[in-house]
Coordinates of C-alpha atoms in Angstrom, one line a residue:
Q26 CA 84.1 22.1 -64.1
A27 CA 87.8 22.8 -63.6
F28 CA 87.2 26.5 -64.3
F29 CA 84.5 26.8 -61.6
C30 CA 86.7 24.9 -59.2
L31 CA 89.5 27.3 -59.8
L32 CA 87.2 30.3 -59.1
L33 CA 86.0 28.7 -55.8
C34 CA 89.5 27.9 -54.8
V35 CA 90.8 31.5 -55.2
P36 CA 90.3 33.5 -51.9
W37 CA 88.1 36.6 -52.2
G38 CA 90.8 38.6 -50.3
S39 CA 93.3 38.0 -53.1
S40 CA 91.3 39.7 -55.9
C41 CA 92.6 43.0 -57.3
P42 CA 90.6 45.9 -58.6
P43 CA 90.8 46.1 -62.4
S44 CA 92.0 49.7 -62.2
C45 CA 94.8 48.9 -59.8
Q46 CA 98.0 46.8 -59.6
C47 CA 98.5 44.4 -56.7
T48 CA 102.1 43.4 -55.7
E49 CA 103.9 41.8 -52.9
R50 CA 106.4 43.7 -50.8
A51 CA 108.4 41.6 -48.3
G52 CA 105.3 39.3 -48.0
A53 CA 102.9 42.2 -47.5
K54 CA 100.3 43.0 -50.2
A55 CA 100.5 46.5 -51.8
V56 CA 97.6 47.8 -53.9
L57 CA 98.7 50.5 -56.3
C58 CA 95.9 52.7 -57.7
S59 CA 97.9 55.9 -58.4
S60 CA 96.9 58.1 -61.3
R61 CA 94.0 55.9 -62.5
H62 CA 91.4 58.7 -62.9
L63 CA 89.4 57.2 -60.0
E64 CA 86.4 59.3 -58.8
E65 CA 85.7 57.1 -55.8
I66 CA 87.4 54.5 -53.6
P67 CA 87.3 51.0 -55.2
K68 CA 84.9 48.6 -53.5
D69 CA 86.9 45.4 -54.2
I70 CA 90.3 46.2 -52.5
P71 CA 91.8 42.9 -51.2
R72 CA 91.2 42.4 -47.5
D73 CA 94.8 41.5 -46.8
A74 CA 96.1 44.8 -48.3
V75 CA 98.8 46.4 -46.2
F76 CA 99.8 49.3 -48.4
L77 CA 97.2 51.2 -50.4
K78 CA 98.0 54.0 -52.8
L79 CA 95.1 56.0 -54.1
D80 CA 97.0 59.2 -54.8
A81 CA 96.7 61.5 -57.9
N82 CA 93.1 60.6 -58.7
S83 CA 89.8 62.5 -58.7
I84 CA 88.3 61.2 -55.5
T85 CA 86.0 63.9 -53.9
R86 CA 84.7 62.2 -50.8
I87 CA 85.7 59.6 -48.2
P88 CA 82.4 58.0 -47.0
S89 CA 81.8 56.2 -43.8
N90 CA 83.3 52.7 -43.5
A91 CA 85.2 53.1 -46.7
F92 CA 88.1 51.0 -45.4
R93 CA 86.4 49.0 -42.7
H94 CA 87.2 45.6 -44.2
L95 CA 90.9 46.5 -44.5
S96 CA 92.0 45.4 -41.0
H97 CA 95.6 44.8 -42.1
L98 CA 96.1 48.2 -43.6
E99 CA 99.2 50.1 -42.4
E100 CA 99.8 52.8 -45.0
L101 CA 97.1 54.8 -46.8
D102 CA 97.9 57.4 -49.4
L103 CA 95.1 59.7 -50.5
S104 CA 97.2 62.7 -51.5
R105 CA 96.7 64.8 -54.6
N106 CA 93.0 64.1 -55.0
A107 CA 90.0 66.4 -55.0
I108 CA 88.7 65.4 -51.5
E109 CA 86.3 67.9 -50.0
K110 CA 84.3 65.9 -47.6
I111 CA 85.4 63.3 -45.0
D112 CA 82.6 61.5 -43.0
R113 CA 83.0 61.0 -39.3
A114 CA 83.4 57.2 -39.6
A115 CA 85.5 57.4 -42.8
F116 CA 88.4 55.5 -41.2
K117 CA 86.5 53.2 -38.9
G118 CA 88.0 49.7 -38.8
V119 CA 91.5 50.7 -39.7
A120 CA 92.3 52.8 -36.6
A121 CA 94.4 50.1 -34.7
G122 CA 97.0 49.2 -37.3
L123 CA 97.2 52.2 -39.6
R124 CA 100.6 53.9 -39.3
T125 CA 100.5 56.5 -42.0
L126 CA 97.6 58.5 -43.5
D127 CA 98.4 61.0 -46.2
L128 CA 95.6 63.6 -47.0
S129 CA 97.9 66.3 -48.3
S130 CA 97.2 68.3 -51.4
N131 CA 93.4 68.0 -51.5
R132 CA 90.5 70.4 -51.2
I133 CA 89.7 69.8 -47.5
R134 CA 88.5 72.9 -45.7
S135 CA 87.3 71.2 -42.5
I136 CA 87.3 67.7 -41.1
P137 CA 85.3 66.1 -38.2
K138 CA 87.8 65.6 -35.4
E139 CA 86.1 62.2 -34.7
A140 CA 87.4 61.0 -38.0
L141 CA 91.0 61.5 -37.1
L142 CA 91.4 61.5 -33.3
A143 CA 90.8 57.8 -33.0
L144 CA 93.7 57.0 -35.3
N145 CA 97.2 56.2 -34.2
A146 CA 98.5 57.0 -37.7
K147 CA 101.0 59.8 -38.5
L148 CA 98.9 62.3 -40.4
R149 CA 99.9 64.5 -43.4
L150 CA 97.4 67.3 -43.8
A151 CA 99.5 69.9 -45.7
N152 CA 98.5 71.9 -48.7
N153 CA 94.7 72.0 -48.2
P154 CA 92.5 75.1 -48.2
W155 CA 91.9 74.8 -44.4
H156 CA 89.3 77.0 -42.6
C157 CA 91.0 77.6 -39.3
E158 CA 88.5 76.8 -36.6
C159 CA 88.2 75.0 -33.3
A160 CA 87.9 71.5 -34.8
L161 CA 91.1 71.9 -36.8
Q162 CA 92.9 73.3 -33.7
E163 CA 91.8 70.2 -31.7
V164 CA 93.2 67.9 -34.4
L165 CA 96.5 69.8 -34.4
W166 CA 96.7 69.4 -30.6
E167 CA 95.6 65.8 -30.2
A168 CA 96.4 64.0 -33.4
R169 CA 99.8 62.6 -34.5
L170 CA 100.9 65.0 -37.2
D171 CA 103.9 64.5 -39.5
P172 CA 106.4 67.0 -38.1
D173 CA 107.9 67.5 -41.6
S174 CA 104.5 68.8 -43.0
V175 CA 102.9 70.5 -40.0
Q176 CA 104.2 73.9 -41.0
D177 CA 102.4 73.6 -44.4
I178 CA 98.9 73.5 -42.7
T179 CA 97.9 77.0 -43.6
C180 CA 94.8 79.1 -42.9
H181 CA 93.1 79.6 -46.2
T182 CA 90.2 81.2 -44.4
A183 CA 89.8 82.3 -40.8
P184 CA 87.5 84.3 -38.5
R185 CA 89.9 87.2 -38.8
E186 CA 91.7 88.4 -41.9
E187 CA 95.0 88.7 -40.2
Y188 CA 95.3 84.9 -39.8
V189 CA 94.7 84.2 -43.5
G190 CA 97.8 82.8 -45.3
K191 CA 99.6 82.0 -42.1
P192 CA 100.6 78.5 -40.8
L193 CA 98.0 77.4 -38.2
L194 CA 100.8 76.4 -35.8
Q195 CA 102.2 80.0 -36.0
V196 CA 98.7 81.5 -35.3
L197 CA 98.3 79.2 -32.3
D198 CA 101.8 79.9 -31.0
A199 CA 100.8 83.6 -31.0
G200 CA 98.1 82.8 -28.4
V201 CA 95.0 82.6 -30.6
N202 CA 92.4 80.1 -29.3
F203 CA 89.7 79.4 -31.9
C204 CA 87.8 77.2 -29.4
S205 CA 87.5 80.0 -26.8
V206 CA 86.2 82.3 -29.6
R207 CA 83.5 79.8 -30.4
Q208 CA 82.7 79.4 -26.7
R209 CA 82.3 83.2 -26.3
T210 CA 80.1 83.3 -29.4
T211 CA 77.9 80.5 -28.0
D212 CA 77.7 82.4 -24.6
V213 CA 76.6 85.6 -26.4
A214 CA 74.0 83.7 -28.4
M215 CA 72.6 82.1 -25.2
F216 CA 72.5 85.5 -23.4
I217 CA 70.6 87.1 -26.3
T218 CA 68.2 84.2 -26.4
M219 CA 67.6 84.4 -22.6
F220 CA 67.2 88.1 -22.8
G221 CA 64.7 87.7 -25.6
W222 CA 62.6 85.2 -23.6
F223 CA 62.8 87.5 -20.5
A224 CA 61.6 90.5 -22.5
M225 CA 58.7 88.5 -23.9
V226 CA 57.7 87.5 -20.4
I227 CA 57.9 91.1 -19.2
V228 CA 55.8 92.3 -22.2
Y229 CA 53.2 89.6 -21.5
V230 CA 52.9 90.6 -17.8
I231 CA 52.5 94.3 -18.7
C232 CA 49.9 93.5 -21.3
Y233 CA 48.1 91.2 -18.9
V234 CA 48.0 93.8 -16.1
R235 CA 46.9 96.6 -18.5
H236 CA 44.2 94.3 -19.8
N237 CA 42.9 93.6 -16.3
Q238 CA 43.0 97.3 -15.4
E239 CA 40.9 98.1 -18.5
D240 CA 38.4 95.4 -17.7
T241 CA 38.2 96.8 -14.1
C242 CA 37.6 100.3 -15.3
K243 CA 34.9 99.2 -17.7
H244 CA 33.2 97.3 -14.9
V245 CA 33.3 100.4 -12.6
D246 CA 32.0 102.7 -15.3
Y247 CA 29.2 100.2 -15.9
L248 CA 28.2 100.2 -12.3
K249 CA 28.2 103.9 -11.7
P250 CA 24.9 104.8 -13.5
L251 CA 23.1 101.9 -11.8
P252 CA 20.7 102.9 -9.0
S253 CA 21.9 101.9 -5.6
T254 CA 19.9 99.4 -3.4
Q255 CA 19.3 102.2 -0.8
G256 CA 17.6 104.4 -3.4
H257 CA 15.1 101.6 -4.2
A258 CA 14.3 101.1 -0.6
E259 CA 13.3 104.7 -0.1

């Protein structure tokens, strides 16, 4: 009975994942899960965690609401993983208090801007194989990036070969606008689509007119050999 009473008396928020170490730092709880061969984010992270280190693991994805229950979280380190995909609502629930988010040294090529633009945290995005595009450009313009690492956000791939290997900030400073390129591409696609529909309508009208002309000619040819009403009267 004393054992079950002890279990009931321990707050759920004070538990610690078996693969992590939980410590106190100036009264704030730190959850240390560095280099633990984790392939996904632990489910049982204490709700009162303020510092969370998940660096140097094998995490490949950050799913929606992965940290939603961590309303006290201020620092989140996900660097040196194998992250390739980040869902749009990956950081939902921690936007208000999060001060630092480290996503550096992963395998991230693109990221939904909705996942980051709601955050007030200072972002570290360096050393990822980024595909330079409009969404990444918008993140660079609107998000709070760590000034010490912004130069290390490099174009691993890009719409034009001349941008590959260059820091994204340098490319943008040269006057390149990936968003306008996408808009022009969209405009061209819409023009081609409209032209296609217009051509189909023209072809239909031409076929319709020719078909009516053929029917009229057949009708006239059919009437020609018929005796006229006047001939019958005589």
